[in-house]
Coordinates of C-alpha atoms in Angstrom, one line a residue:
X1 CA 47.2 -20.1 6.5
X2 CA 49.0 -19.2 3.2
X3 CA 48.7 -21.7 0.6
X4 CA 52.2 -21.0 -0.7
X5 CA 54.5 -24.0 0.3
X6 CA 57.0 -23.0 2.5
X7 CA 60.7 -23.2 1.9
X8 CA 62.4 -25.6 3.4
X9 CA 66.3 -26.0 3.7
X10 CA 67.4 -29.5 1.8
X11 CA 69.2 -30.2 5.3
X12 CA 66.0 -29.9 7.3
X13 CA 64.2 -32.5 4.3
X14 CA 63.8 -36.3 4.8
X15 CA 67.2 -38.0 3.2
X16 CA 65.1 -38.8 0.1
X17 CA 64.2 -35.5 -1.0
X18 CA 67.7 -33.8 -0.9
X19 CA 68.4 -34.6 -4.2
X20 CA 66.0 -35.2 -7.6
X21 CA 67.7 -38.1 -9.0
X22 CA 68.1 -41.0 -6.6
X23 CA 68.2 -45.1 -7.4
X24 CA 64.5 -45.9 -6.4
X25 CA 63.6 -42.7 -9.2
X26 CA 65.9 -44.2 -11.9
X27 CA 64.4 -47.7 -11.1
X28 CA 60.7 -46.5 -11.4
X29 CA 61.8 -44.4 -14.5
X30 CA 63.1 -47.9 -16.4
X31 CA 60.0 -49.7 -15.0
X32 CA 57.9 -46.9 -16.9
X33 CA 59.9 -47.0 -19.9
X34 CA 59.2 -50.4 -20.3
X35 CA 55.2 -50.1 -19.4
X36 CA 55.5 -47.2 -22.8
X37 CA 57.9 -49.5 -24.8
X38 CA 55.5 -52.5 -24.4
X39 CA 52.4 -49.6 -25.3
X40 CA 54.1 -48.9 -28.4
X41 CA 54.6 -52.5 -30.0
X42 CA 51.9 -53.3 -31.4
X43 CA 51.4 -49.9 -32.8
X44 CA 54.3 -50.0 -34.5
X45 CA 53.5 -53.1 -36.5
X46 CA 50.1 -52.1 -36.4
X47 CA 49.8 -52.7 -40.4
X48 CA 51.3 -56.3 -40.6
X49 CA 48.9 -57.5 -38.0
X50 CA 46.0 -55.9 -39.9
X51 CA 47.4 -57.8 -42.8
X52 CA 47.5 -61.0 -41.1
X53 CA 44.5 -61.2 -39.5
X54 CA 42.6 -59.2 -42.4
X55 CA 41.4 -56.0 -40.0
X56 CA 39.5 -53.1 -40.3
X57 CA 40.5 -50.2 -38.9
X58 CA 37.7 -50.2 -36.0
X59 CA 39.4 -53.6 -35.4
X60 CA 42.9 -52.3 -35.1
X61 CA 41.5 -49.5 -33.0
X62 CA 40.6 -52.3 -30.9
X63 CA 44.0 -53.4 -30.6
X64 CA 45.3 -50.6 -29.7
X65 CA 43.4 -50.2 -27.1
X66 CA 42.3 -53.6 -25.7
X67 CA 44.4 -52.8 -22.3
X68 CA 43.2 -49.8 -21.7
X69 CA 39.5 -51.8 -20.7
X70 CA 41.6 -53.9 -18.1
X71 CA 44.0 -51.2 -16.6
X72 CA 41.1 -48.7 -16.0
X73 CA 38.9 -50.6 -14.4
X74 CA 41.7 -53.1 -11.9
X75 CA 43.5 -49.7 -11.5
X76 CA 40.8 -48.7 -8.9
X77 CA 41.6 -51.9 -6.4
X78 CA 45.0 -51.9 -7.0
X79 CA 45.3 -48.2 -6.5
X80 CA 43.5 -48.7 -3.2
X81 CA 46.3 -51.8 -2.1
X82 CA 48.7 -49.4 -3.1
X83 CA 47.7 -46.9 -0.5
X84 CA 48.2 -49.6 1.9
X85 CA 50.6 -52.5 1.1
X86 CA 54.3 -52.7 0.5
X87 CA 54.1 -50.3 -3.3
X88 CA 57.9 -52.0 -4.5
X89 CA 56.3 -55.5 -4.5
X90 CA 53.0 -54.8 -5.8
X91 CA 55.2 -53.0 -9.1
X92 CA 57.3 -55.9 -9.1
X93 CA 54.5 -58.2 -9.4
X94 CA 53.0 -56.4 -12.0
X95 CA 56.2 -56.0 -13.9
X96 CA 56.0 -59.9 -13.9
X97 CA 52.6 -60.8 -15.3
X98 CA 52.1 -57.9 -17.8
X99 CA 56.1 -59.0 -19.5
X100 CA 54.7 -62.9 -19.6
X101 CA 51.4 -61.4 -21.0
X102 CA 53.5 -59.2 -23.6
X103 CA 55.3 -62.4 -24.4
X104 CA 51.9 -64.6 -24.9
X105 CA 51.0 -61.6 -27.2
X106 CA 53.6 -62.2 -29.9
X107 CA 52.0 -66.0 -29.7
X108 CA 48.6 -65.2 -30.2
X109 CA 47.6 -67.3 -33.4
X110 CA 44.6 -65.5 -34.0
X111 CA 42.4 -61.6 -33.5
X112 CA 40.7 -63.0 -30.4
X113 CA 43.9 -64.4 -28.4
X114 CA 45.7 -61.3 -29.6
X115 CA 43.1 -59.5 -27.6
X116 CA 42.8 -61.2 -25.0
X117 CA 46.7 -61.1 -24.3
X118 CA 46.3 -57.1 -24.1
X119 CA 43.6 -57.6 -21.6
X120 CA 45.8 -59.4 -19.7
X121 CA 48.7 -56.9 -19.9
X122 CA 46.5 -54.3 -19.1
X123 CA 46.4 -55.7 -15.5
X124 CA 49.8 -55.9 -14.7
X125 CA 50.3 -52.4 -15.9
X126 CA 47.3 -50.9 -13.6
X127 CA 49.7 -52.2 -10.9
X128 CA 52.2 -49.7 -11.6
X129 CA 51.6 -46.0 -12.1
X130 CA 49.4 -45.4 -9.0
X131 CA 52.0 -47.3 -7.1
X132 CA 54.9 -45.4 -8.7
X133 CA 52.9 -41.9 -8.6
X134 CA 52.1 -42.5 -4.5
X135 CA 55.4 -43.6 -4.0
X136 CA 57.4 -40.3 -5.5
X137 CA 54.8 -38.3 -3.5
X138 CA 56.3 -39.4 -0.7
X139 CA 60.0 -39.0 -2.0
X140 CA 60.1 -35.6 -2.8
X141 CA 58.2 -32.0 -1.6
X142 CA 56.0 -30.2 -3.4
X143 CA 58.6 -28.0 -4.6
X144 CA 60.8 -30.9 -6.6
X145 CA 57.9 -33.0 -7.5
X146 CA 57.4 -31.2 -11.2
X147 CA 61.0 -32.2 -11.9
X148 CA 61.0 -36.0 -9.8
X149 CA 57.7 -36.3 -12.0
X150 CA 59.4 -35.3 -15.1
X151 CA 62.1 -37.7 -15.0
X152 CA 59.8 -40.4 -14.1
X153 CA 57.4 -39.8 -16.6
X154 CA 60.6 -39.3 -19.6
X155 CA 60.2 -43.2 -19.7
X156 CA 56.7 -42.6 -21.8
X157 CA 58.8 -40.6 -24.5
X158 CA 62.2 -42.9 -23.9
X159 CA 60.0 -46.1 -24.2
X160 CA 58.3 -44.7 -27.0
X161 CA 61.0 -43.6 -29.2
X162 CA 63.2 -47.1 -28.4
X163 CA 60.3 -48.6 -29.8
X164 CA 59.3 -46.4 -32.7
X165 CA 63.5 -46.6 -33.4
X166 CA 64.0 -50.6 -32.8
X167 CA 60.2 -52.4 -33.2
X168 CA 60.5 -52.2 -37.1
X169 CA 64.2 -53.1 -37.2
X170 CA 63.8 -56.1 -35.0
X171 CA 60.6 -57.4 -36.8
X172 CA 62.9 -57.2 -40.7
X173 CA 65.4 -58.9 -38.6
X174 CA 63.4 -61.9 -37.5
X175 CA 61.0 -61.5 -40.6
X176 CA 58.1 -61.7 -38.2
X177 CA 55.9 -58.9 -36.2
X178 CA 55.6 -61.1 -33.3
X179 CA 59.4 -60.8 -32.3
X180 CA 59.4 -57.4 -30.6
X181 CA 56.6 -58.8 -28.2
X182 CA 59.3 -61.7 -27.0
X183 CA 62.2 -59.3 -27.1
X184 CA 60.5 -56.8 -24.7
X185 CA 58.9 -59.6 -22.0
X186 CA 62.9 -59.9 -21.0
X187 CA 63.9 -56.1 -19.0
X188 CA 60.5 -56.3 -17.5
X189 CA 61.6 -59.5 -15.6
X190 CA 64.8 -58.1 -14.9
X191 CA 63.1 -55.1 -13.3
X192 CA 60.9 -56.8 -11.3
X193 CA 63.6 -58.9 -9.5
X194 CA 65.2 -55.0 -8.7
X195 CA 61.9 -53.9 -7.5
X196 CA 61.1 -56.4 -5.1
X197 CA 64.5 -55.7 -2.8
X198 CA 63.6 -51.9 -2.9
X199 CA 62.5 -50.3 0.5
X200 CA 59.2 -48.1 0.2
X201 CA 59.2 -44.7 1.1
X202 CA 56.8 -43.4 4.2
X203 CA 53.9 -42.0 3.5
X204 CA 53.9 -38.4 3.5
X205 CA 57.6 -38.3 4.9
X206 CA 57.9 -35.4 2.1
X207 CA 55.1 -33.3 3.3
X208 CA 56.5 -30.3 5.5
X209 CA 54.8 -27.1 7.2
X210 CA 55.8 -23.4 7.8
X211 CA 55.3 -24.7 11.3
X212 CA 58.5 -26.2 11.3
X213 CA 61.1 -27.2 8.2
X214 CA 61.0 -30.4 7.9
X215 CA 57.8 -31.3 10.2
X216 CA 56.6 -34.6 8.9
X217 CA 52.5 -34.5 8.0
X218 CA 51.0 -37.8 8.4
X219 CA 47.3 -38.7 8.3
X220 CA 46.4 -41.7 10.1
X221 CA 43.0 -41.3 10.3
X222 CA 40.8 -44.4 8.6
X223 CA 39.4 -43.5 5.3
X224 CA 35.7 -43.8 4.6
X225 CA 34.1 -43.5 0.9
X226 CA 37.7 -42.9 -0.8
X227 CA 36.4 -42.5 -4.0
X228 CA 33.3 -39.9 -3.0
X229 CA 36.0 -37.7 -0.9
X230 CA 38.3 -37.5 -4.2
X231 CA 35.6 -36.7 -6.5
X232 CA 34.5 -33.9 -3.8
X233 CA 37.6 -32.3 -4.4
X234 CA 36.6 -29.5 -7.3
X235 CA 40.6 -30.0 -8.8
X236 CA 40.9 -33.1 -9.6
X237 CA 37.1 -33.4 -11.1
X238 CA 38.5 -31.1 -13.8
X239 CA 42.0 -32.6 -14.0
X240 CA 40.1 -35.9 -14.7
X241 CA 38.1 -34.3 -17.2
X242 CA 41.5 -32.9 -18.8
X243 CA 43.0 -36.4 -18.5
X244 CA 40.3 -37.8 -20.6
X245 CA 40.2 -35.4 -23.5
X246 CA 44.3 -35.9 -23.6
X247 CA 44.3 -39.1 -23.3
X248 CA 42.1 -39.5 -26.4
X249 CA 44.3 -37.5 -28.5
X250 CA 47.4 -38.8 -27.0
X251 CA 46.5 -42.6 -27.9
X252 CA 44.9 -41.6 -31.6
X253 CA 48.8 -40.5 -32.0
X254 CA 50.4 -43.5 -30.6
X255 CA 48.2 -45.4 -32.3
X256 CA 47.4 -44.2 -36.1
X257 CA 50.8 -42.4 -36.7
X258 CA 52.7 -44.9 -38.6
X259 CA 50.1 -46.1 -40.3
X260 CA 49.1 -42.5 -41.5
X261 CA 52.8 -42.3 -42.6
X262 CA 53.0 -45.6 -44.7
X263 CA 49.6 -44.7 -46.3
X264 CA 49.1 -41.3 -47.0
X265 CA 53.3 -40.5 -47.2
X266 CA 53.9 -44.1 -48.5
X267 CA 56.6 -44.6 -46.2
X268 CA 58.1 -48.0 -45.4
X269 CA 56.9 -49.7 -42.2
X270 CA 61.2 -48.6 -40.6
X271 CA 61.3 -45.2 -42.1
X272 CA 57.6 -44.2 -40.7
X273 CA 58.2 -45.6 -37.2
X274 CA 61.2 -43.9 -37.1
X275 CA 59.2 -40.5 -38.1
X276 CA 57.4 -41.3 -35.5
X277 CA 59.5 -42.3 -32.8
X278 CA 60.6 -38.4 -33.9
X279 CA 57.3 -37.0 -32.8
X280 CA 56.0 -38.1 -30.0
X281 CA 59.7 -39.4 -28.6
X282 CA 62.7 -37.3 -29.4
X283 CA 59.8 -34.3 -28.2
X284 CA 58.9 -36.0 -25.2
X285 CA 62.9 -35.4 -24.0
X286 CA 63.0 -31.7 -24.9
X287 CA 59.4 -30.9 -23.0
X288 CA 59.8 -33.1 -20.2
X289 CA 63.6 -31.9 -19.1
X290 CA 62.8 -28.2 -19.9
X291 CA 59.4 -27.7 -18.8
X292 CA 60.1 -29.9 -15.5
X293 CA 62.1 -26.7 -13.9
X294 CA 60.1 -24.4 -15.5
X295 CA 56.9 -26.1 -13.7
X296 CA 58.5 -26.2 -10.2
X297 CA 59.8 -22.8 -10.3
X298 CA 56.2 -21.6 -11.0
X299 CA 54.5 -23.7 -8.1
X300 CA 56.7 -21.3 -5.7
X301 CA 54.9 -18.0 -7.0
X302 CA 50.9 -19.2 -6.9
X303 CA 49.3 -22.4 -6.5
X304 CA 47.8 -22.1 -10.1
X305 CA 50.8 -21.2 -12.0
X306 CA 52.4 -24.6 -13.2
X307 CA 48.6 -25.8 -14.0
X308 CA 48.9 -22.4 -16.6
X309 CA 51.8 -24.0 -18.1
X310 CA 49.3 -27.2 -19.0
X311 CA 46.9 -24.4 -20.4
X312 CA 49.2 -22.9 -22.5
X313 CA 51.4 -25.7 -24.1
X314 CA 47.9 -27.6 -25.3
X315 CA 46.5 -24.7 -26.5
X316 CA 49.3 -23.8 -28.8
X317 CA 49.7 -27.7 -29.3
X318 CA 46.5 -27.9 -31.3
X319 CA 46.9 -25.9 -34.2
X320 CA 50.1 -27.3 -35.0
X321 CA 49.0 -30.2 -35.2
X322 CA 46.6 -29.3 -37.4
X323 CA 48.7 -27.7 -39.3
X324 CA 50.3 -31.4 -39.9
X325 CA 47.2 -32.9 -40.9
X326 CA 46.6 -30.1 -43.5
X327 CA 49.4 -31.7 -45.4
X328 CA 47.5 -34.6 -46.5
X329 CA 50.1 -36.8 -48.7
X330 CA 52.1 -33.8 -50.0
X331 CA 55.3 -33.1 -47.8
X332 CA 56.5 -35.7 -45.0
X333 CA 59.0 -32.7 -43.5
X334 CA 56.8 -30.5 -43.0
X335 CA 54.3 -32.8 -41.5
X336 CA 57.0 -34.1 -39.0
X337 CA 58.3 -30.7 -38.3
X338 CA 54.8 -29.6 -37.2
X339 CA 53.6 -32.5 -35.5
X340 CA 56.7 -32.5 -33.5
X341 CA 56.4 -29.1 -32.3
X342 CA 52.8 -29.5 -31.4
X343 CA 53.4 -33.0 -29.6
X344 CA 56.7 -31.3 -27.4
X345 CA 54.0 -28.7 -26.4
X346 CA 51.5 -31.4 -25.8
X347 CA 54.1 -33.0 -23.1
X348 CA 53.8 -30.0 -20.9
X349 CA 50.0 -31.9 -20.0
X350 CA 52.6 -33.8 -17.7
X351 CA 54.6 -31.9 -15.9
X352 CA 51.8 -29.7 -14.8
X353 CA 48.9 -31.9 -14.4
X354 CA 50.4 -35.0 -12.6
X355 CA 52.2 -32.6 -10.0
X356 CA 48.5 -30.7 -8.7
X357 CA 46.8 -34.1 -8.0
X358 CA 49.7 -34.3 -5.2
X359 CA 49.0 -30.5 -4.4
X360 CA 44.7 -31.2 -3.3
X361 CA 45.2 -34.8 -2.2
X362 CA 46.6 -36.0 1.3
X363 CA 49.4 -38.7 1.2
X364 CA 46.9 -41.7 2.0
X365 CA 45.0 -41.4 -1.0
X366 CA 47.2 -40.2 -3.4
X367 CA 47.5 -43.9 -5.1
X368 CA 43.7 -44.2 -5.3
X369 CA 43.1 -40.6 -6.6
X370 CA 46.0 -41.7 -9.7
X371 CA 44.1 -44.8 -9.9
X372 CA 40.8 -42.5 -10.3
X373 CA 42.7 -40.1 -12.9
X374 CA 44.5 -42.8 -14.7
X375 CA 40.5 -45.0 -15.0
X376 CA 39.0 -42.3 -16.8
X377 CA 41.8 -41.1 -18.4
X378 CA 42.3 -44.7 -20.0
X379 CA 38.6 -46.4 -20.2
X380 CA 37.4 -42.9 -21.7
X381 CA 40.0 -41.3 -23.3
X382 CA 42.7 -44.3 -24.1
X383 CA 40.1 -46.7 -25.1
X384 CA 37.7 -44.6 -27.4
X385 CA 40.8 -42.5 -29.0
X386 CA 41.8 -45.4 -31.0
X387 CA 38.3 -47.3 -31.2
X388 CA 36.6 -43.5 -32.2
X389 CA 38.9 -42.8 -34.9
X390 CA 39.6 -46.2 -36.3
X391 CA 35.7 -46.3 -36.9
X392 CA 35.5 -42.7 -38.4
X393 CA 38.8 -43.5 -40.4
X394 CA 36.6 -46.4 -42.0
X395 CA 33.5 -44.1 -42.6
X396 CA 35.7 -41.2 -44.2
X397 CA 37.1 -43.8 -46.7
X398 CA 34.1 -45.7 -47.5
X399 CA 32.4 -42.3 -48.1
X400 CA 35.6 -41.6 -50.5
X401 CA 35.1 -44.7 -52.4
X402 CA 31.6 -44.4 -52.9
X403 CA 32.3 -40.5 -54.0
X404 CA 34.9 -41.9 -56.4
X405 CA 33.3 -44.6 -57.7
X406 CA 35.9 -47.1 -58.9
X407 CA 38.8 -48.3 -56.8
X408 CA 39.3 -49.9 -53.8
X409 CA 38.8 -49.2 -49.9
X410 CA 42.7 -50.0 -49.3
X411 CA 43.2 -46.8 -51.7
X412 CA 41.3 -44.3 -49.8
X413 CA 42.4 -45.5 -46.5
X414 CA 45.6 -43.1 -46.0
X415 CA 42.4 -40.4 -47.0
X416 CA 39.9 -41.9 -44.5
X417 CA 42.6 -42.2 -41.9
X418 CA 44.3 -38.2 -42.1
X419 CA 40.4 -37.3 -41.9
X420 CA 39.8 -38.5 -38.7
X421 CA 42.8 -37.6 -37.0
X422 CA 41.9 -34.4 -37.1
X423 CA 39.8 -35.3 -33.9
X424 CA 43.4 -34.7 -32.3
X425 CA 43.9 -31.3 -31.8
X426 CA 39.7 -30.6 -31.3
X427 CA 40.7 -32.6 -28.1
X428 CA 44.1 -30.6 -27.0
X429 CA 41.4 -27.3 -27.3
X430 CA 39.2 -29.4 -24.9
X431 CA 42.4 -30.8 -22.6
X432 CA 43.5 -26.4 -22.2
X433 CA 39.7 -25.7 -21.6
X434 CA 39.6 -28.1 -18.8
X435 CA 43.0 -27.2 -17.2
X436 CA 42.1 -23.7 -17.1
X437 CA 38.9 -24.2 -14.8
X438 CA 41.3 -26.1 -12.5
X439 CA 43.6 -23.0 -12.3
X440 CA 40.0 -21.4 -10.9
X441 CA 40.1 -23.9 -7.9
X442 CA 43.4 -25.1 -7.4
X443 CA 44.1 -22.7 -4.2
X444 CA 41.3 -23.6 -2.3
X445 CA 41.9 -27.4 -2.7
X446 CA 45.8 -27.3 -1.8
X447 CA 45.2 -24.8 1.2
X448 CA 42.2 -27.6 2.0
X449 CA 44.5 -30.5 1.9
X450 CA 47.2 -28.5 3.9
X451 CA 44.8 -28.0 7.1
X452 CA 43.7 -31.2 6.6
X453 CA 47.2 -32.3 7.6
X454 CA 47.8 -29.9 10.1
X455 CA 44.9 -30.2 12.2
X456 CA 46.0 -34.0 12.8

C-alpha cells in the first residue's frame, strides 16, 4: 500500500472539501483570533500591571502564563468529549466562559484574583483548539489541510497583532489597563451565539483511498487506552516533544517582548506594542499564507516533506533571532528587522507540524491526540517559557546590580531581561532537532493509520 495520498478529483470529495475557504473555516478562524487576541492582553500591559501590583518578573511570568496550568491539563477531557459530542456547541460554550473570565480579569483588584481569572480563562480556551483542529480534519483531505490549517491558525498572528496595534491605544484611551480585558469579552459572545447554530462535520468524511475517489474511511470501532495508543505512535511522541520546546520560545516572545522594548529601547508602552505587533503579527501573515501552499504541495511528493519545511524555517529562525538580542539597547531597527525575520520563519512550526498529527492519527482520536499535543505543549513549554525566563531575567539583573554596585534593580532590568531571552532561539535549535527525527518516522505512521482505516 503506498503511503502517498491519492489524488482525488474535487467532484468526487465530500461538499466541504471542494473549496479551502468555507463559512464554518472563517467562523473557527475569528473564534481563534479572539482565543490569541485575549492571549495577548495582558502581555501587552504587562508593565502597568507590574507597576500596580508591585511584581517581579517571576511574578509577571506568572501571569503570563497562569492559563496555560488550566488549558493543559482540562484539554485532555475536553479533547476526549470532543471526539464524541456535538464539537460547534462545546466551542461555543467555551467561547462563553473564557470571554466572562477575560472580562472578570480586567476586575481583578488584586495579584491573586488576577490569577485566578486566567485560570479560569484557561478552561474555556482548552475547549476550543482540539475541537476546532478535529473538526477541519474532517472538512478537508490531507491534501488541503496545510492550507485549511493555515488560515485557521492566521487568527494567532491576526489576534496578535490587533492586540499588539489596539491594547495600548485603548488602555491611553480609558486611562486604565483593565479596559482592553472588557473590550475583548464582547466578539467572543458574539461568536459563540454563531457557533452554536453551526452543523458539525462527520467524522472522517474527508478521509479518501486509492480504492475509490472519494470512498469515505470511518472507524467505528470503540477506543480502549486513547492516550497509550497515541503516545505508541513514534510521530506524534516527537511532534510533542517539538511542541514543547516551541511553545517555550513562542510564549517567552509573546510575553517579554514589549517589555524588553520599553526597557532596554526605552520605548513607550504604544510605540513597543506596536513593534511588536510587527514581529510576531504582521510575520505571522506572510508565513502562514506563503508557506501554507508551499506545505501542501510538498505532502504530495513524500510523507516527510512538509515536516522538512518545520526543520528548516526553525533552524534558520534561531540565529536571527539571536542576532536581535545581540543588539542589546543600541538600534531598535535592526532589532525589529531581525526578530521579524526569524519569527516569520518560526511560523512555518505551523503549517507543517499541525498538518502530520492528522497524517498518523485516525479521525476518532484526532481531538484527543491535539488535546495531548496542545497539554504538553502548554503545561511544559507555555507555562515554564514565561515562568523560566522571568526568574532568570531577575537573576541576570540582580547579578548586574551586585556587579555594579550602586543603582537600582529597576536599572538593570532591560539588561537582566535581553539576558535571558536568549533562551529563545537555544529552543527553536531544539523545536528543528525534534522535527527532524519525526521526518525519520513519519511514513510508517501515516501508511499505519491508512490500513488501519482500510481494513475496517
Amino acid at each position: 500500500m503506498s503511503v502517498h495520498e491519492p489524488s482525488v478529483a474535487p467532484s468526487a470529495l465530500p461538499a466541504a472539501t471542494t473549496k479551502v475557504v468555507s463559512g464554518a473555516l472563517i467562523a473557527l478562524f475569528l473564534a481563534n483570533l479572539v482565543n490569541f487576541f485575549d492571549r495577548a492582553i495582558p502581555s501587552v500591559v504587562a508593565e502597568p500591571i507590574k507597576a500596580e501590583f508591585s511584581l517581579s518578573d517571576l511574578q509577571l511570568g506568572l501571569i503570563m502564563s497562569a492559563f496555560t496550568l488550566v488549558y493543559a491539563v482540562a484539554g485532555l477531557p475536553l479533547g476526549r468529549l470532543a471526539d464524541r459530542g456535538d464539537r460547534p456547541k462545546i466551542i461555543g460554550a467555551g467561547l462563553l466562559l473564557w470571554s466572562g473570565l477575560t472580562a472578570a480579569t480586567g476586575a481583578a483588584g488584586n495579584y491573586m484574583l488576577f490569577i485566578l481569572a486566567r485560570l479560569g480563562v484557561g478552561v474555556g480556551e482548552a475547549s476550543f483548539t482540539p475541537a476546532a483542529n478535529s473538526m477541519i480534519g474532517d472538512m478537508y483531505p490531507a491534501e488541503r489541510r496545510s492550507r485549511a490549517l493555515g488560515v485557521f491558525m492566521l487568527g494567532l498572528p491576526v489576534g496578535l497583532m490587533l492586540a499588539y496595534f489596539t491594547v495600548g491605544k485603548i488602555t491611553e484611551a480609558f486611562g486604565s489597563w483593565r479596559a482592553p480585558f472588557f473590550v475583548a469579552a464582547v466578539p467572543g459572545v458574539l461568536l459563540a451565539l454563531v457557533m452554536f447554530r453551526m452543523r458539525d462535520p462527520e467524522r472522517g468524511g474527508s478521509e479518501h483511498t486509492a480504492a475509490g475517489a472519494g470512498t469515505v474511511l470511518t472507524d467505528d470501532a470503540p477506543i480502549t487506552r486513547p492516550i497509550r495508543r497515541l503516545l505508541s505512535i513514534p510521530t506524534l511522541r516527537w511532534l510533542i516533544l517539538a511542541g514543547l520546546t516551541f511553545n517555550f520560545a513562542a510564549y517567552a516572545v509573546n510575553s517579554f517582548v514589549v517589555p524588553l522594548l520599553m526597557r532596554q529601547y526605552e520605548l513607550k508602552l504604544t510605540p513597543a506594542a506596536a513593534v511588536t505587533g510587527i514581529i510576531v503579527g504582521l510575520t505571522g501573515l506572510i508565513g502562514l499564507l506563503a508557506g501554507a501552499r508551499l506545505a501542501d504541495r510538498a505532502s504530495t511528493k513524500s510523507p516527510n516533506a512538509r515536516l522538512t519545511i518545520g526543520v528548516v524555517s526553525c533552524a534558520a529562525a534561531a540565529p536571527l533571532t539571536a542576532l536581535a538580542l545581540m543588539q542589546n539597547g543600541g538600534s531598535v531597527v535592526a532589532f525589529t528587522a531581525l526578530f521579524a525575520a526569524g519569527w516569520l520563519l518560526a511560523y512555518g512550526f505551523y503549517i507543517s507540524v499541525y498538518p502530520a498529527i492528522h497524517d498518523v492519527v485516525v479521525p476518532r482520536l484526532r481531538a484527543t491526540a491535539t488535546a495531548l499535543f496542545f497539554a504538553a505543549m502548554y503545561l511544559l513549554g507555555g507555562f515554564s517559557g514565561p515562568v523560566v525566563v522571568g526568574a532568570i531575567s531577575d537573576w541576570f539583573a540582580q547579578r548586574a546590580l551586585d556587579e555594579a554596585g550602586t543603582g537600582t534593580l529597576k536599572q538593570f532590568a532591560g539588561e537582566g531581561l535581553n539576558s535571558a531571552m536568549y533562551l529563545v532561539p537555544l529552543m527553536l535549535v531544539l523545536t528543528a532537532v525534534f522535527i527532524y527525527v519525526a521526518t525519520r518516522t513519519i511514513a510508517a505512521d501515516a501508511a499505519r493509520m491508512r490500513r488501519s482505516l482500510e481494513t475496517r
